[in-house]
């Protein structure tokens, strides 16, 4: 990395970024990390800035230094993602603009009219909407109920049919933080020859994942949540043994390769990556993943930090917040996501007061997951959702408990 | 005069990967545009010393980068 960006030196820039982030952190408590994480590690901002001020080219399109460096930046992110998810080959990491984009590639790319698909009653709209669309186009769909929010592998197994092609399973709920027994489900999929697509939007960088060990064929992730990259990043990772003939591309276009041909290339990753990638964002994503690697114990330490914060919150509100209803016992919350209600108040009112009076930012409502809220009995009113990140502290949890105590007792 | 080969791939992702592998292995390499005589692609390929070609081939086979064409380069 060169020392000068042309505008500021890197040291000057890092100082400025550090100051701005500290001021932002002091001004507000951000509990909406499941929507997108904030703040981003300074290295992420540095990487985006470096791309925009020094690298600057279109990855893979030319042999000049800016294009080559851009290609290197994108490849470094493929390597980081492959390592994070235990993928055998970095060329099997396909970048997309978010988790939704990756999920659509997988769902629309695999299913054909006449196929059967299975999913769970805990899904986000980014899974259930593409599946409902495929249903309208002639795919049969089974949504397996999840009492208490957990998919029973036995019940899942019974819903599989001879013509089942694809199973789509939420690794962890964005609204309730409950983890699904992915490995047991993968075992069923292996045995029955079904492709398993895991929606890891809420677990990438939070729960240790090893695609090969866990038996995931296709893994969709968001780059802007638990991986601390910029918005507009995400991807789909293909397992080593996954046959790409099963997956039709969703988009066709320029790839920088086979330029003499009018036909889409059939090799990875170009087959699925038409158009200029979000190289600036992907540079930041690379730095975000490497930030997680740099933590002592990596992903495991993120998991334990989130569990600690969720435990502290749930134990703290007990007794001090009148009319508090949680929906999931602390020991079942794995991803630092806590949904709750305060008796006699709308979720949006609670969130508004938290934000206006205390500078605590969270998300009320249905969290793009009406299906999960129906399953947990919180539809249509929804819940208040706190979602913690690696930069949240115990002091912030304590402040939020105090704030909720005051709000619930009418001291506004 | 040094004698060179170029390694051509299907996708530039393989070229970048190869470049990084060679760098790690301490093998001299440079990204160059794909010579028109070899392919109509607008991308780039990796140029190495002809004496290193065998080592490079073995490294690629071992690492899973995938199939490549190695051609003489003037
Ligand atoms: C479980 C789950 N799936 C999918 C998504 C969609 O992610 P993105 O906003 O990156 O498309 C989200 C986040 O909103 C999510 O929580």
Short mmCIF file of C-alpha atoms and ligand atoms in Angstrom, two decimals:
data_model
loop_
_atom_site.label_atom_id
_atom_site.label_comp_id
_atom_site.label_asym_id
_atom_site.label_seq_id
_atom_site.Cartn_x
_atom_site.Cartn_y
_atom_site.Cartn_z
CA UNK A 1 0.00 0.00 0.00
CA UNK A 2 1.50 3.38 -0.94
CA UNK A 3 1.88 5.96 1.79
CA UNK A 4 0.10 8.74 -0.07
CA UNK A 5 -3.43 8.73 -1.30
CA UNK A 6 -3.01 11.97 -3.18
CA UNK A 7 -5.35 13.81 -0.81
CA UNK A 8 -4.06 12.86 2.61
CA UNK A 9 -1.31 10.56 3.74
CA UNK A 10 -2.63 7.26 5.07
CA UNK A 11 -1.61 8.23 8.58
CA UNK A 12 -3.56 11.50 8.34
CA UNK A 13 -6.53 9.69 6.90
CA UNK A 14 -6.46 7.01 9.59
CA UNK A 15 -6.38 9.74 12.27
CA UNK A 16 -9.33 11.53 10.76
CA UNK A 17 -11.31 8.34 10.36
CA UNK A 18 -10.52 7.37 13.96
CA UNK A 19 -11.70 10.76 15.26
CA UNK A 20 -14.92 10.70 13.27
CA UNK A 21 -15.72 7.15 14.37
CA UNK A 22 -15.10 7.96 18.02
CA UNK A 23 -17.35 10.99 17.83
CA UNK A 24 -20.09 8.95 16.15
CA UNK A 25 -19.77 6.21 18.72
CA UNK A 26 -20.02 8.67 21.59
CA UNK A 27 -23.07 10.36 20.08
CA UNK A 28 -25.26 7.29 19.83
CA UNK A 29 -25.70 3.65 20.73
CA UNK A 30 -26.10 1.53 17.62
CA UNK A 31 -28.09 -1.67 18.18
CA UNK A 32 -29.07 -2.37 14.57
CA UNK A 33 -26.14 -4.49 13.46
CA UNK A 34 -28.40 -7.21 12.04
CA UNK A 35 -29.61 -4.70 9.45
CA UNK A 36 -26.09 -3.52 8.70
CA UNK A 37 -23.11 -3.21 11.01
CA UNK A 38 -21.84 0.12 12.32
CA UNK A 39 -19.22 1.39 12.81
CA UNK A 40 -16.95 -0.30 10.30
CA UNK A 41 -13.37 -1.01 11.39
CA UNK A 42 -11.04 1.84 10.28
CA UNK A 43 -9.18 -0.67 8.06
CA UNK A 44 -12.37 -1.13 6.03
CA UNK A 45 -12.69 2.59 5.41
CA UNK A 46 -8.96 2.70 4.65
CA UNK A 47 -9.29 -0.08 2.08
CA UNK A 48 -12.22 1.60 0.30
CA UNK A 49 -10.35 4.90 0.32
CA UNK A 50 -7.22 3.23 -0.97
CA UNK A 51 -9.20 1.68 -3.80
CA UNK A 52 -10.84 4.98 -4.70
CA UNK A 53 -7.69 7.07 -4.47
CA UNK A 54 -4.93 4.76 -5.66
CA UNK A 55 -6.15 1.50 -7.24
CA UNK A 56 -9.06 2.78 -9.24
CA UNK A 57 -9.28 0.39 -12.20
CA UNK A 58 -11.80 -2.11 -13.47
CA UNK A 59 -10.81 -5.55 -12.16
CA UNK A 60 -9.88 -8.00 -14.88
CA UNK A 61 -10.47 -5.81 -17.88
CA UNK A 62 -6.96 -4.56 -18.81
CA UNK A 63 -3.28 -5.10 -18.11
CA UNK A 64 -2.51 -1.64 -16.77
CA UNK A 65 -1.55 -1.32 -13.14
CA UNK A 66 -4.89 0.05 -11.95
CA UNK A 67 -6.81 -2.83 -13.45
CA UNK A 68 -4.33 -5.44 -12.24
CA UNK A 69 -4.37 -4.00 -8.70
CA UNK A 70 -8.16 -3.97 -8.75
CA UNK A 71 -8.12 -7.63 -9.79
CA UNK A 72 -5.76 -8.37 -6.91
CA UNK A 73 -7.98 -6.55 -4.43
CA UNK A 74 -11.01 -8.57 -5.50
CA UNK A 75 -9.07 -11.80 -5.44
CA UNK A 76 -7.79 -11.10 -1.92
CA UNK A 77 -11.42 -10.86 -0.84
CA UNK A 78 -12.23 -14.19 -2.54
CA UNK A 79 -9.38 -15.80 -0.63
CA UNK A 80 -10.53 -14.28 2.65
CA UNK A 81 -14.13 -15.44 2.12
CA UNK A 82 -13.01 -18.94 1.06
CA UNK A 83 -10.92 -19.22 4.22
CA UNK A 84 -13.73 -17.91 6.41
CA UNK A 85 -16.28 -20.43 5.10
CA UNK A 86 -13.93 -23.39 4.61
CA UNK A 87 -14.45 -23.32 0.84
CA UNK A 88 -11.98 -25.36 -1.14
CA UNK A 89 -11.30 -22.90 -3.93
CA UNK A 90 -11.44 -19.06 -4.00
CA UNK A 91 -12.86 -19.20 -7.53
CA UNK A 92 -16.00 -20.69 -6.01
CA UNK A 93 -16.67 -17.43 -4.16
CA UNK A 94 -19.09 -15.42 -6.33
CA UNK A 95 -19.61 -11.80 -5.47
CA UNK A 96 -23.07 -10.28 -5.48
CA UNK A 97 -24.51 -6.99 -4.37
CA UNK A 98 -26.03 -8.31 -1.13
CA UNK A 99 -27.40 -11.51 0.39
CA UNK A 100 -30.68 -11.08 -1.47
CA UNK A 101 -28.88 -11.00 -4.80
CA UNK A 102 -26.98 -14.20 -3.91
CA UNK A 103 -30.15 -15.94 -2.72
CA UNK A 104 -31.92 -15.03 -5.95
CA UNK A 105 -29.08 -16.41 -8.04
CA UNK A 106 -29.31 -19.71 -6.18
CA UNK A 107 -33.11 -20.03 -6.01
CA UNK A 108 -33.84 -18.88 -9.56
CA UNK A 109 -30.77 -20.64 -10.93
CA UNK A 110 -31.62 -24.08 -9.58
CA UNK A 111 -35.38 -24.43 -9.62
CA UNK A 112 -37.37 -25.23 -12.77
CA UNK A 113 -41.13 -25.63 -13.17
CA UNK A 114 -42.11 -29.07 -11.91
CA UNK A 115 -39.41 -29.14 -9.21
CA UNK A 116 -40.15 -29.23 -5.49
CA UNK A 117 -38.43 -27.05 -2.91
CA UNK A 118 -38.45 -27.13 0.89
CA UNK A 119 -37.89 -24.24 3.25
CA UNK A 120 -38.57 -23.30 6.87
CA UNK A 121 -41.12 -21.15 8.64
CA UNK A 122 -38.29 -18.95 9.98
CA UNK A 123 -37.20 -17.40 6.70
CA UNK A 124 -36.50 -13.80 5.78
CA UNK A 125 -38.43 -12.28 2.88
CA UNK A 126 -35.26 -12.51 0.80
CA UNK A 127 -35.77 -16.28 0.82
CA UNK A 128 -39.53 -16.67 0.90
CA UNK A 129 -40.30 -14.06 -1.76
CA UNK A 130 -38.05 -15.57 -4.44
CA UNK A 131 -39.48 -18.99 -3.53
CA UNK A 132 -43.08 -17.73 -3.76
CA UNK A 133 -42.21 -16.25 -7.15
CA UNK A 134 -40.88 -19.64 -8.27
CA UNK A 135 -44.08 -21.20 -6.95
CA UNK A 136 -46.06 -18.87 -9.22
CA UNK A 137 -43.86 -20.12 -12.05
CA UNK A 138 -44.71 -23.77 -11.43
CA UNK A 139 -42.42 -24.93 -8.61
CA UNK A 140 -44.02 -26.83 -5.70
CA UNK A 141 -43.06 -25.44 -2.29
CA UNK A 142 -43.27 -26.87 1.21
CA UNK A 143 -42.73 -24.57 4.20
CA UNK A 144 -41.87 -26.71 7.21
CA UNK A 145 -43.31 -25.36 10.49
CA UNK A 146 -40.78 -24.61 13.24
CA UNK A 147 -42.41 -24.75 16.67
CA UNK A 148 -40.36 -22.57 19.04
CA UNK A 149 -38.41 -21.33 16.05
CA UNK A 150 -36.40 -24.50 15.52
CA UNK A 151 -36.51 -26.77 12.49
CA UNK A 152 -36.75 -30.41 13.52
CA UNK A 153 -34.54 -32.46 11.14
CA UNK A 154 -37.01 -35.38 11.40
CA UNK A 155 -39.88 -33.20 10.31
CA UNK A 156 -37.74 -31.70 7.58
CA UNK A 157 -36.87 -35.19 6.37
CA UNK A 158 -40.57 -36.13 6.18
CA UNK A 159 -41.32 -33.13 3.96
CA UNK A 160 -38.75 -34.17 1.37
CA UNK A 161 -40.20 -35.81 -1.76
CA UNK A 162 -38.83 -37.73 -4.70
CA UNK A 163 -38.82 -34.58 -6.83
CA UNK A 164 -37.30 -32.28 -4.19
CA UNK A 165 -34.46 -30.36 -5.78
CA UNK A 166 -33.58 -27.63 -3.29
CA UNK A 167 -33.76 -26.93 0.44
CA UNK A 168 -33.33 -23.35 1.62
CA UNK A 169 -32.57 -22.96 5.30
CA UNK A 170 -32.04 -19.87 7.41
CA UNK A 171 -28.87 -20.47 9.44
CA UNK A 172 -29.93 -17.97 12.09
CA UNK A 173 -33.05 -15.87 12.35
CA UNK A 174 -32.55 -12.15 11.82
CA UNK A 175 -35.47 -11.47 14.14
CA UNK A 176 -34.86 -13.96 16.97
CA UNK A 177 -31.22 -15.06 16.87
CA UNK A 178 -32.14 -18.76 16.88
CA UNK A 179 -29.75 -21.10 15.09
CA UNK A 180 -30.95 -23.99 12.93
CA UNK A 181 -29.32 -27.46 13.15
CA UNK A 182 -27.71 -27.07 9.75
CA UNK A 183 -25.49 -30.12 9.97
CA UNK A 184 -28.39 -32.49 10.68
CA UNK A 185 -30.36 -30.96 7.83
CA UNK A 186 -27.34 -31.28 5.55
CA UNK A 187 -27.14 -34.97 6.37
CA UNK A 188 -30.73 -35.42 5.18
CA UNK A 189 -29.98 -33.44 2.01
CA UNK A 190 -26.89 -35.53 1.27
CA UNK A 191 -28.78 -38.76 1.71
CA UNK A 192 -31.67 -37.64 -0.50
CA UNK A 193 -29.58 -35.88 -3.15
CA UNK A 194 -30.98 -32.41 -2.49
CA UNK A 195 -29.05 -29.17 -2.93
CA UNK A 196 -28.80 -27.29 0.39
CA UNK A 197 -28.77 -23.50 0.21
CA UNK A 198 -27.96 -21.90 3.57
CA UNK A 199 -28.93 -18.29 4.19
CA UNK A 200 -25.97 -17.20 6.30
CA UNK A 201 -26.79 -13.48 6.19
CA UNK A 202 -26.96 -13.47 10.01
CA UNK A 203 -24.17 -15.92 10.79
CA UNK A 204 -21.27 -15.09 8.47
CA UNK A 205 -18.52 -13.75 10.72
CA UNK A 206 -20.57 -14.54 13.83
CA UNK A 207 -20.86 -18.35 13.97
CA UNK A 208 -17.96 -20.54 12.82
CA UNK A 209 -18.90 -22.16 9.49
CA UNK A 210 -17.08 -24.81 7.52
CA UNK A 211 -19.02 -25.56 4.33
CA UNK A 212 -17.42 -28.93 3.70
CA UNK A 213 -17.77 -30.12 7.30
CA UNK A 214 -21.26 -28.68 7.68
CA UNK A 215 -22.42 -30.10 4.33
CA UNK A 216 -23.59 -26.79 2.82
CA UNK A 217 -23.74 -26.83 -1.01
CA UNK A 218 -24.50 -23.15 -1.52
CA UNK A 219 -23.87 -20.46 1.08
CA UNK A 220 -25.35 -16.98 0.71
CA UNK A 221 -23.80 -14.19 2.78
CA UNK A 222 -24.09 -10.45 3.24
CA UNK A 223 -20.82 -8.53 3.31
CA UNK A 224 -22.21 -5.54 5.17
CA UNK A 225 -23.43 -7.21 8.37
CA UNK A 226 -21.21 -9.57 10.39
CA UNK A 227 -18.31 -9.19 7.97
CA UNK A 228 -18.15 -5.41 8.50
CA UNK A 229 -17.81 -4.58 4.80
CA UNK A 230 -19.59 -1.71 3.06
CA UNK A 231 -23.21 -1.92 1.91
CA UNK A 232 -23.60 -3.33 -1.58
CA UNK A 233 -21.48 -6.40 -0.85
CA UNK A 234 -22.41 -10.05 -0.48
CA UNK A 235 -21.97 -13.31 -2.27
CA UNK A 236 -22.70 -16.94 -2.94
CA UNK A 237 -20.11 -19.61 -2.18
CA UNK A 238 -20.25 -22.96 -3.97
CA UNK A 239 -19.00 -26.11 -2.25
CA UNK A 240 -16.13 -27.93 -3.93
CA UNK A 241 -18.32 -30.82 -5.03
CA UNK A 242 -21.21 -28.70 -6.29
CA UNK A 243 -21.87 -29.25 -10.00
CA UNK A 244 -22.23 -25.83 -11.64
CA UNK A 245 -24.30 -27.37 -14.46
CA UNK A 246 -27.16 -27.34 -11.90
CA UNK A 247 -27.01 -23.55 -11.51
CA UNK A 248 -28.11 -21.28 -14.33
CA UNK A 249 -26.72 -17.73 -14.21
CA UNK A 250 -29.20 -15.00 -13.35
CA UNK A 251 -27.37 -12.35 -15.36
CA UNK A 252 -25.47 -12.46 -18.60
CA UNK A 253 -22.95 -9.95 -19.91
CA UNK A 254 -19.41 -8.71 -20.01
CA UNK A 255 -16.84 -10.57 -17.93
CA UNK A 256 -13.49 -9.52 -19.43
CA UNK A 257 -13.00 -13.12 -20.55
CA UNK A 258 -13.81 -14.88 -23.86
CA UNK A 259 -14.37 -11.45 -25.34
CA UNK A 260 -14.50 -12.87 -28.87
CA UNK A 261 -17.62 -14.85 -27.98
CA UNK A 262 -21.25 -13.74 -27.78
CA UNK A 263 -22.01 -16.59 -25.41
CA UNK A 264 -21.69 -16.48 -21.61
CA UNK A 265 -18.50 -18.24 -20.37
CA UNK A 266 -19.09 -21.53 -18.57
CA UNK A 267 -16.20 -21.27 -16.07
CA UNK A 268 -16.00 -19.85 -12.56
CA UNK A 269 -16.37 -17.19 -11.38
CA UNK A 270 -17.12 -15.43 -14.69
CA UNK A 271 -20.19 -17.53 -15.48
CA UNK A 272 -22.01 -15.81 -12.61
CA UNK A 273 -20.29 -12.43 -12.40
CA UNK A 274 -21.34 -10.31 -15.36
CA UNK A 275 -20.72 -6.59 -15.22
CA UNK A 276 -18.20 -4.56 -13.24
CA UNK A 277 -17.97 -5.74 -9.66
CA UNK A 278 -18.28 -3.42 -6.69
CA UNK A 279 -14.48 -3.45 -6.37
CA UNK A 280 -14.36 -0.54 -3.91
CA UNK A 281 -16.86 -2.27 -1.65
CA UNK A 282 -15.22 -5.66 -2.07
CA UNK A 283 -11.86 -4.13 -1.05
CA UNK A 284 -13.56 -3.00 2.12
CA UNK A 285 -15.15 -6.43 2.58
CA UNK A 286 -11.71 -8.01 2.37
CA UNK A 287 -10.50 -5.71 5.15
CA UNK A 288 -13.63 -6.50 7.18
CA UNK A 289 -13.10 -10.26 7.00
CA UNK A 290 -9.44 -9.82 7.83
CA UNK A 291 -10.45 -7.70 10.81
CA UNK A 292 -12.43 -10.68 12.13
CA UNK A 293 -9.43 -12.95 11.51
CA UNK A 294 -7.25 -10.51 13.45
CA UNK A 295 -9.34 -10.84 16.61
CA UNK A 296 -7.99 -13.26 19.12
CA UNK A 297 -10.00 -16.46 18.42
CA UNK A 298 -11.49 -14.89 15.27
CA UNK A 299 -15.16 -15.73 14.65
CA UNK A 300 -15.39 -17.57 17.98
CA UNK A 301 -14.63 -14.38 19.87
CA UNK A 302 -17.37 -12.55 17.95
CA UNK A 303 -19.81 -15.29 18.94
CA UNK A 304 -18.86 -15.17 22.59
CA UNK A 305 -18.94 -11.36 22.70
CA UNK A 306 -22.46 -11.34 21.25
CA UNK A 307 -23.63 -14.05 23.63
CA UNK A 308 -22.19 -12.13 26.55
CA UNK A 309 -24.01 -8.93 25.52
CA UNK A 310 -27.33 -10.73 24.92
CA UNK A 311 -27.06 -12.54 28.28
CA UNK A 312 -26.27 -9.33 30.10
CA UNK A 313 -29.22 -7.61 28.48
CA UNK A 314 -31.74 -10.35 29.19
CA UNK A 315 -30.59 -10.84 32.77
CA UNK A 316 -30.55 -7.08 33.30
CA UNK A 317 -34.06 -6.34 32.09
CA UNK A 318 -35.54 -9.00 34.30
CA UNK A 319 -36.88 -7.17 37.30
CA UNK A 320 -35.95 -3.69 36.14
CA UNK A 321 -38.14 -3.30 33.06
CA UNK A 322 -41.85 -3.46 33.76
CA UNK A 323 -43.92 -5.48 31.26
CA UNK A 324 -40.88 -6.80 29.40
CA UNK A 325 -41.59 -9.82 27.19
CA UNK A 326 -38.75 -11.69 25.56
CA UNK A 327 -39.48 -14.51 23.14
CA UNK A 328 -36.38 -16.67 23.29
CA UNK A 329 -34.44 -17.82 26.37
CA UNK A 330 -30.95 -16.29 26.57
CA UNK A 331 -29.24 -19.64 26.10
CA UNK A 332 -30.88 -20.10 22.70
CA UNK A 333 -29.83 -16.71 21.34
CA UNK A 334 -26.62 -17.26 19.40
CA UNK A 335 -26.18 -14.15 17.25
CA UNK A 336 -26.70 -11.19 19.57
CA UNK A 337 -30.23 -10.55 18.30
CA UNK A 338 -32.91 -9.94 20.94
CA UNK A 339 -36.58 -9.39 20.09
CA UNK A 340 -38.88 -8.06 22.81
CA UNK A 341 -41.96 -6.03 23.63
CA UNK A 342 -42.96 -3.70 26.45
CA UNK A 343 -46.53 -4.23 27.65
CA UNK A 344 -48.96 -1.60 26.47
CA UNK A 345 -46.59 -0.04 23.93
CA UNK A 346 -46.14 -0.40 20.20
CA UNK A 347 -42.65 -1.52 19.11
CA UNK A 348 -42.33 1.59 16.98
CA UNK A 349 -43.13 3.81 19.96
CA UNK A 350 -40.47 2.13 22.09
CA UNK A 351 -37.91 2.46 19.31
CA UNK A 352 -38.83 6.09 18.77
CA UNK A 353 -38.39 6.97 22.45
CA UNK A 354 -35.11 5.05 22.64
CA UNK A 355 -33.80 6.99 19.71
CA UNK A 356 -35.16 10.44 20.62
CA UNK A 357 -34.43 10.41 24.34
CA UNK A 358 -31.42 8.16 24.65
CA UNK A 359 -29.77 8.02 21.24
CA UNK A 360 -30.27 4.25 21.12
CA UNK A 361 -30.89 3.04 17.58
CA UNK A 362 -32.71 -0.22 16.95
CA UNK A 363 -35.30 -1.64 14.59
CA UNK A 364 -38.99 -2.18 15.43
CA UNK A 365 -41.59 -4.08 13.41
CA UNK A 366 -41.40 -7.26 11.39
CA UNK A 367 -37.76 -7.07 10.23
CA UNK A 368 -38.58 -8.28 6.69
CA UNK A 369 -39.48 -11.60 8.28
CA UNK A 370 -43.29 -11.88 8.61
CA UNK A 371 -42.99 -15.66 8.38
CA UNK A 372 -40.64 -15.87 11.37
CA UNK A 373 -42.86 -13.48 13.36
CA UNK A 374 -45.93 -15.64 12.60
CA UNK A 375 -44.02 -18.68 13.79
CA UNK A 376 -43.06 -16.96 17.04
CA UNK A 377 -46.53 -15.48 17.61
CA UNK A 378 -45.47 -11.86 17.16
CA UNK A 379 -47.28 -11.16 13.87
CA UNK A 380 -48.56 -8.62 12.90
CA UNK A 381 -47.48 -6.34 15.75
CA UNK A 382 -43.84 -7.29 15.56
CA UNK A 383 -41.18 -6.62 18.17
CA UNK A 384 -38.43 -4.24 19.13
CA UNK A 385 -35.15 -5.76 17.97
CA UNK A 386 -31.77 -5.05 19.49
CA UNK A 387 -28.91 -6.50 17.47
CA UNK A 388 -25.45 -6.19 18.95
CA UNK A 389 -22.12 -5.94 17.16
CA UNK A 390 -18.45 -6.32 17.95
CA UNK A 391 -18.11 -2.67 18.95
CA UNK A 392 -20.96 -2.67 21.46
CA UNK A 393 -20.01 -2.59 25.12
CA UNK A 394 -21.42 -3.69 28.46
CA UNK A 395 -21.90 -0.01 29.37
CA UNK A 396 -24.16 0.42 26.35
CA UNK A 397 -26.20 -2.61 27.40
CA UNK A 398 -26.57 -1.16 30.91
CA UNK A 399 -27.59 2.21 29.50
CA UNK A 400 -30.27 0.55 27.37
CA UNK A 401 -31.61 -1.40 30.35
CA UNK A 402 -31.89 1.83 32.32
CA UNK A 403 -33.58 3.54 29.37
CA UNK A 404 -36.10 0.73 28.97
CA UNK A 405 -36.75 0.82 32.72
CA UNK A 406 -37.64 4.50 32.50
CA UNK A 407 -39.71 4.10 29.35
CA UNK A 408 -41.64 1.15 30.79
CA UNK A 409 -42.47 2.98 34.00
CA UNK A 410 -43.72 6.02 32.14
CA UNK A 411 -40.80 8.26 33.16
CA UNK A 412 -40.28 9.71 29.74
CA UNK B 1 18.23 -11.69 -23.66
CA UNK B 2 15.84 -13.31 -21.22
CA UNK B 3 13.42 -15.85 -22.67
CA UNK B 4 9.83 -15.83 -21.51
CA UNK B 5 6.63 -17.87 -21.55
CA UNK B 6 3.11 -16.65 -20.93
CA UNK B 7 0.51 -18.58 -18.99
CA UNK B 8 -2.99 -18.11 -20.34
CA UNK B 9 -6.10 -18.84 -18.38
CA UNK B 10 -9.82 -18.89 -18.91
CA UNK B 11 -10.43 -16.10 -16.42
CA UNK B 12 -8.43 -13.26 -15.01
CA UNK B 13 -9.23 -14.60 -11.54
CA UNK B 14 -6.88 -17.49 -12.31
CA UNK B 15 -4.22 -15.04 -13.51
CA UNK B 16 -4.39 -13.04 -10.30
CA UNK B 17 -4.34 -16.18 -8.19
CA UNK B 18 -1.31 -17.45 -10.11
CA UNK B 19 0.47 -14.15 -9.75
CA UNK B 20 -0.02 -14.30 -5.99
CA UNK B 21 1.13 -17.92 -5.79
CA UNK B 22 4.27 -17.13 -7.78
CA UNK B 23 5.01 -14.14 -5.63
CA UNK B 24 4.76 -16.29 -2.50
CA UNK B 25 7.03 -18.89 -4.11
CA UNK B 26 9.55 -16.21 -5.07
CA UNK B 27 9.20 -16.85 -8.81
CA UNK B 28 9.68 -13.82 -11.08
CA UNK B 29 6.44 -12.92 -12.89
CA UNK B 30 4.66 -10.03 -14.56
CA UNK B 31 1.10 -9.40 -15.66
CA UNK B 32 1.03 -8.60 -19.38
CA UNK B 33 -1.77 -8.15 -21.92
CA UNK B 34 -2.64 -11.37 -23.72
CA UNK B 35 -0.71 -11.33 -27.04
CA UNK B 36 -3.18 -10.93 -29.94
CA UNK B 37 -1.55 -13.86 -31.72
CA UNK B 38 -2.60 -16.17 -28.88
CA UNK B 39 -6.11 -15.01 -28.04
CA UNK B 40 -8.67 -12.35 -28.82
CA UNK B 41 -9.29 -11.69 -25.12
CA UNK B 42 -9.10 -8.23 -23.65
CA UNK B 43 -7.71 -9.56 -20.36
CA UNK B 44 -4.20 -10.24 -19.16
CA UNK B 45 -1.95 -13.21 -18.57
CA UNK B 46 1.12 -14.01 -16.51
CA UNK B 47 4.59 -13.84 -18.00
CA UNK B 48 7.35 -15.98 -16.46
CA UNK B 49 10.90 -16.96 -17.38
CA UNK B 50 10.99 -19.91 -19.73
CA UNK B 51 13.32 -21.70 -17.30
CA UNK B 52 10.64 -21.52 -14.59
CA UNK B 53 7.85 -22.95 -16.77
CA UNK B 54 8.06 -26.49 -15.40
CA UNK B 55 8.06 -25.32 -11.77
CA UNK B 56 5.11 -23.07 -12.50
CA UNK B 57 3.17 -25.89 -14.14
CA UNK B 58 3.70 -28.07 -11.09
CA UNK B 59 2.68 -25.29 -8.72
CA UNK B 60 -0.55 -24.73 -10.66
CA UNK B 61 -1.38 -28.42 -10.66
CA UNK B 62 -0.84 -28.62 -6.92
CA UNK B 63 -2.83 -25.53 -5.93
CA UNK B 64 -6.06 -26.17 -7.84
CA UNK B 65 -5.90 -23.04 -10.01
CA UNK B 66 -7.02 -25.14 -12.94
CA UNK B 67 -6.04 -25.71 -16.51
CA UNK B 68 -3.73 -23.27 -18.21
CA UNK B 69 -1.97 -22.96 -21.53
CA UNK B 70 1.71 -22.16 -21.47
CA UNK B 71 3.07 -20.56 -24.64
CA UNK B 72 6.37 -19.10 -25.71
CA UNK B 73 6.47 -15.32 -25.67
CA UNK B 74 8.72 -12.92 -27.48
C1 LIG C 1 -31.67 -13.84 7.31
C2 LIG C 1 -31.48 -12.80 6.26
N1 LIG C 1 -31.51 -13.15 4.98
C3 LIG C 1 -31.32 -12.24 3.99
C4 LIG C 1 -31.10 -10.91 4.27
C5 LIG C 1 -30.91 -9.95 3.13
O1 LIG C 1 -29.65 -9.39 3.19
P1 LIG C 1 -29.27 -8.17 2.23
O2 LIG C 1 -29.91 -6.97 2.82
O3 LIG C 1 -27.76 -8.14 2.24
O4 LIG C 1 -29.78 -8.48 0.87
C6 LIG C 1 -31.07 -10.50 5.60
C7 LIG C 1 -30.83 -9.09 6.00
O5 LIG C 1 -31.57 -8.19 5.85
C8 LIG C 1 -31.27 -11.46 6.61
O6 LIG C 1 -31.25 -11.10 7.89
#
